[in-house]
Coordinates of C-alpha atoms in Angstrom, one line a residue:
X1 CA -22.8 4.8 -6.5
X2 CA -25.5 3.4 -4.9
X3 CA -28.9 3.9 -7.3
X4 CA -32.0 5.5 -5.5
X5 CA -33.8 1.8 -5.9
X6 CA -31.2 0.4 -3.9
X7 CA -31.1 3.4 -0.8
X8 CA -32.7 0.8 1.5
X9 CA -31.4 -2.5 0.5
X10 CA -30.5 -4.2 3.4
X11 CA -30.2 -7.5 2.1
X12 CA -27.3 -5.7 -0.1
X13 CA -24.3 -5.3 1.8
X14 CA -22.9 -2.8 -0.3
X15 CA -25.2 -0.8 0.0
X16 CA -24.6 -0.3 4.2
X17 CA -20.9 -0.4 3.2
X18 CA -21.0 2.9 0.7
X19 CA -23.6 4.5 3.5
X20 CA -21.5 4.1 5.7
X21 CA -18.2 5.6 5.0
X22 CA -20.6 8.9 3.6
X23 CA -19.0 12.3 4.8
X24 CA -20.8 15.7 4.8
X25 CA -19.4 18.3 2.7
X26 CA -18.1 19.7 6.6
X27 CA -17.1 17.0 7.6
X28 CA -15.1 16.4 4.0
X29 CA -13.5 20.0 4.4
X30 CA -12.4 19.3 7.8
X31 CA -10.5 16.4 6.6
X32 CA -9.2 18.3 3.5
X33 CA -7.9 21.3 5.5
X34 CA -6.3 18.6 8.4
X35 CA -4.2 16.9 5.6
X36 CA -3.2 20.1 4.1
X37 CA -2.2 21.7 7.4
X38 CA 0.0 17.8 7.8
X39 CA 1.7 19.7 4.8
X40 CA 0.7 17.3 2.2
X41 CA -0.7 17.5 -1.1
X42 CA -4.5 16.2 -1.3
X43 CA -6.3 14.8 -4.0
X44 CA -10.1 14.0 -4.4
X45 CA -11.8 11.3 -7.3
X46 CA -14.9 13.2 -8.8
X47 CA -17.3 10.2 -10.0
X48 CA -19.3 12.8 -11.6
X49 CA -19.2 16.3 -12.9
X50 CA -20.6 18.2 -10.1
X51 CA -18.1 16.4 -7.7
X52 CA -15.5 18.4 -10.3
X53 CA -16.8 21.7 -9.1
X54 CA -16.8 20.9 -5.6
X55 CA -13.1 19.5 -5.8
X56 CA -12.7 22.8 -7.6
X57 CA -14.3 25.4 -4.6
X58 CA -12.2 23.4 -2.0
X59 CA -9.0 24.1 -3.6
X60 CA -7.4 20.5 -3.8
X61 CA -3.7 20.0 -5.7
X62 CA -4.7 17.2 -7.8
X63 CA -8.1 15.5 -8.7
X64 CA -7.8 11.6 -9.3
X65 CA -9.5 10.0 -12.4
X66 CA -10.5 6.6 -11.1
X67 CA -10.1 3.6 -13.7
X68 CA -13.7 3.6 -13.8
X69 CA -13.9 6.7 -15.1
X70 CA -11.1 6.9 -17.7
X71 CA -13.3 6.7 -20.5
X72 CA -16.2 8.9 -19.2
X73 CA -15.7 11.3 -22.0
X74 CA -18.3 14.0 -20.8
X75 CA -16.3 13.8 -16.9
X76 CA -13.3 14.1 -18.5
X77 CA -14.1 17.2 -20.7
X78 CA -15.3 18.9 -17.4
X79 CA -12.3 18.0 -15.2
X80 CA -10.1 19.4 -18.3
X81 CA -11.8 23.1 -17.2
X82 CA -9.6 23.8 -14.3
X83 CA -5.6 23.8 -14.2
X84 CA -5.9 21.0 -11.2
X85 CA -2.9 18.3 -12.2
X86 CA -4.8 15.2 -12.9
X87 CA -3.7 11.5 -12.1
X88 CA -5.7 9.3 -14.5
X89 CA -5.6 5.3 -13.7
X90 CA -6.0 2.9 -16.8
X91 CA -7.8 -0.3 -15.0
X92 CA -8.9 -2.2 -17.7
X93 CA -8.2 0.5 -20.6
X94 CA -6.2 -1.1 -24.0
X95 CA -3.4 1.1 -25.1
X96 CA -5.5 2.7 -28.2
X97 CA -8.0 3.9 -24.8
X98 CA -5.2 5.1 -23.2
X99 CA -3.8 6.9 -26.2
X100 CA -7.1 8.9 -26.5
X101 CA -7.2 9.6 -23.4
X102 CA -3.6 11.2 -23.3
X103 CA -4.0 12.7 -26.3
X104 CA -7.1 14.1 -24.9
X105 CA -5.2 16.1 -22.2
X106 CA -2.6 16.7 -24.0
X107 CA -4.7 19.0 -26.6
X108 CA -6.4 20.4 -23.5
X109 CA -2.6 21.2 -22.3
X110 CA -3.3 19.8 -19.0
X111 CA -0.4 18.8 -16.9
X112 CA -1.1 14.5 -15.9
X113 CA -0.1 11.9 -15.2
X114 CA -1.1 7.9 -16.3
X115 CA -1.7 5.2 -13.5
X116 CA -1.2 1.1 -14.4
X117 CA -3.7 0.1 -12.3
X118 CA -4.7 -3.8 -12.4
X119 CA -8.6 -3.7 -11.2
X120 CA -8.6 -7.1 -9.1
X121 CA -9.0 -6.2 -5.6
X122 CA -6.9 -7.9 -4.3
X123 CA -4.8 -8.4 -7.4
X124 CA -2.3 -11.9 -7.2
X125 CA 1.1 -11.5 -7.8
X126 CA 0.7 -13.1 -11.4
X127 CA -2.1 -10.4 -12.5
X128 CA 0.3 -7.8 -11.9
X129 CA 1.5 -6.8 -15.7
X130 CA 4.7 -4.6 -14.1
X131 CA 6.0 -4.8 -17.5
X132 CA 2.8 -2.4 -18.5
X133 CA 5.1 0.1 -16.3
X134 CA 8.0 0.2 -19.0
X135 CA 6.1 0.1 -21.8
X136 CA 4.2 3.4 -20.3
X137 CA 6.9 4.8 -19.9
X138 CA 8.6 4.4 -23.3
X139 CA 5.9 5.2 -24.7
X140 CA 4.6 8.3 -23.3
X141 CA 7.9 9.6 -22.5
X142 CA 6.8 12.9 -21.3
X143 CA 4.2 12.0 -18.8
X144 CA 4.9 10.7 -15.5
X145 CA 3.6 7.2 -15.1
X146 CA 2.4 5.4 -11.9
X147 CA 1.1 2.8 -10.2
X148 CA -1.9 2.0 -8.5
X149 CA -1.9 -0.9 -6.8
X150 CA -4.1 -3.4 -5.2
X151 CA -2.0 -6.4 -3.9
X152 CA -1.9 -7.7 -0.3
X153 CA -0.5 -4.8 1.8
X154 CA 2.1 -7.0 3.0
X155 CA 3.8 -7.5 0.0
X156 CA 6.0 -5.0 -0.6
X157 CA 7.6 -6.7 -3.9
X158 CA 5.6 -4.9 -6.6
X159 CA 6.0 -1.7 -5.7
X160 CA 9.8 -2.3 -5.7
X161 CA 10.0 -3.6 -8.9
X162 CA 7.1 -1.1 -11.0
X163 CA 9.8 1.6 -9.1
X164 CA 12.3 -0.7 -11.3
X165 CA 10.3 -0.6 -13.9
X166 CA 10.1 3.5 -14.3
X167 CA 7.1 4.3 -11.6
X168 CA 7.3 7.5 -10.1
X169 CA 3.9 8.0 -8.5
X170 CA 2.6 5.2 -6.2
X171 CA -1.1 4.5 -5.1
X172 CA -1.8 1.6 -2.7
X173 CA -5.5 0.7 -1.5

């Protein structure tokens, strides 16, 4: 994410912050392999379509389409390569985006699942849209539909109530 221009911004904190938290491909297996010997499923976000190979060699159970990326129609056709269950969040996506999108795996006959994902960080209590949740669900009635959340990590309230609403995968940053 951080543009070649920007490598040695230091007037940018983003740019330290994204530096920072940079793993070698070691260092990123290690942590892979340690999770999966925990006995828990991993997951990895490609942002690109190299990343999808790499997720690919190091054998991880689902690879995470970031809202970001939901509509990145050229990652998307390489991720639909491999059998790897996909979760796909929809920050930001109207429902005719997220239609394509699912009817996009679904002619690829990939198994997925759909995220609600509101992309405030952190995200109020009144940005929420829990009724998205039900809707998703009705709608898509065959897919497993989630949520992906970004509210203060205190409050465990919305993740009670998108349960209520028909969530039955749950991401919290």
């Amino acid at each position: 994410f951080v543009h070649k221009n920007e490598i040695n911004n230091k007037d940018n904190k983003y740019v330290s912050r994204f530096l920072s938290t940079e793993l070698s491909i070691e260092k990123f297996k290690y942590l892979k392999d340690y999770i999966k010997k925990k006995g828990l499923l991993t997951s990895c976000t490609p942002f690109d379509e190299n990343s999808v190979k790499l997720i690919e060699d190091m054998k991880f159970d689902i690879l995470k389409i970031a809202s970001v990326s939901s509509n990145d129609w050229s990652l998307l056709e390489r991720a639909a390569k491999n059998n790897i269950p996909k979760i796909i969040s929809t920050g930001g996506r109207t429902i005719d985006e997220i239609d394509k999108i699912v009817s996009f795996f679904d002619h690829k006959k990939q198994i997925f699942a759909i995220m609600h994902c509101i992309s405030i960080y952190p995200s109020p209590d009144e940005t929420l849209q829990l009724n998205v949740i039900s809707n998703l669900v009705k709608r898509y009635p065959n897919i497993k539909i989630g949520w992906s959340t970004h509210e203060d990590p205190e409050n465990m309230l919305p993740a009670t109530l998108a349960y209520a609403k028909g969530a039955s995968i749950f991401e919290k940053h």
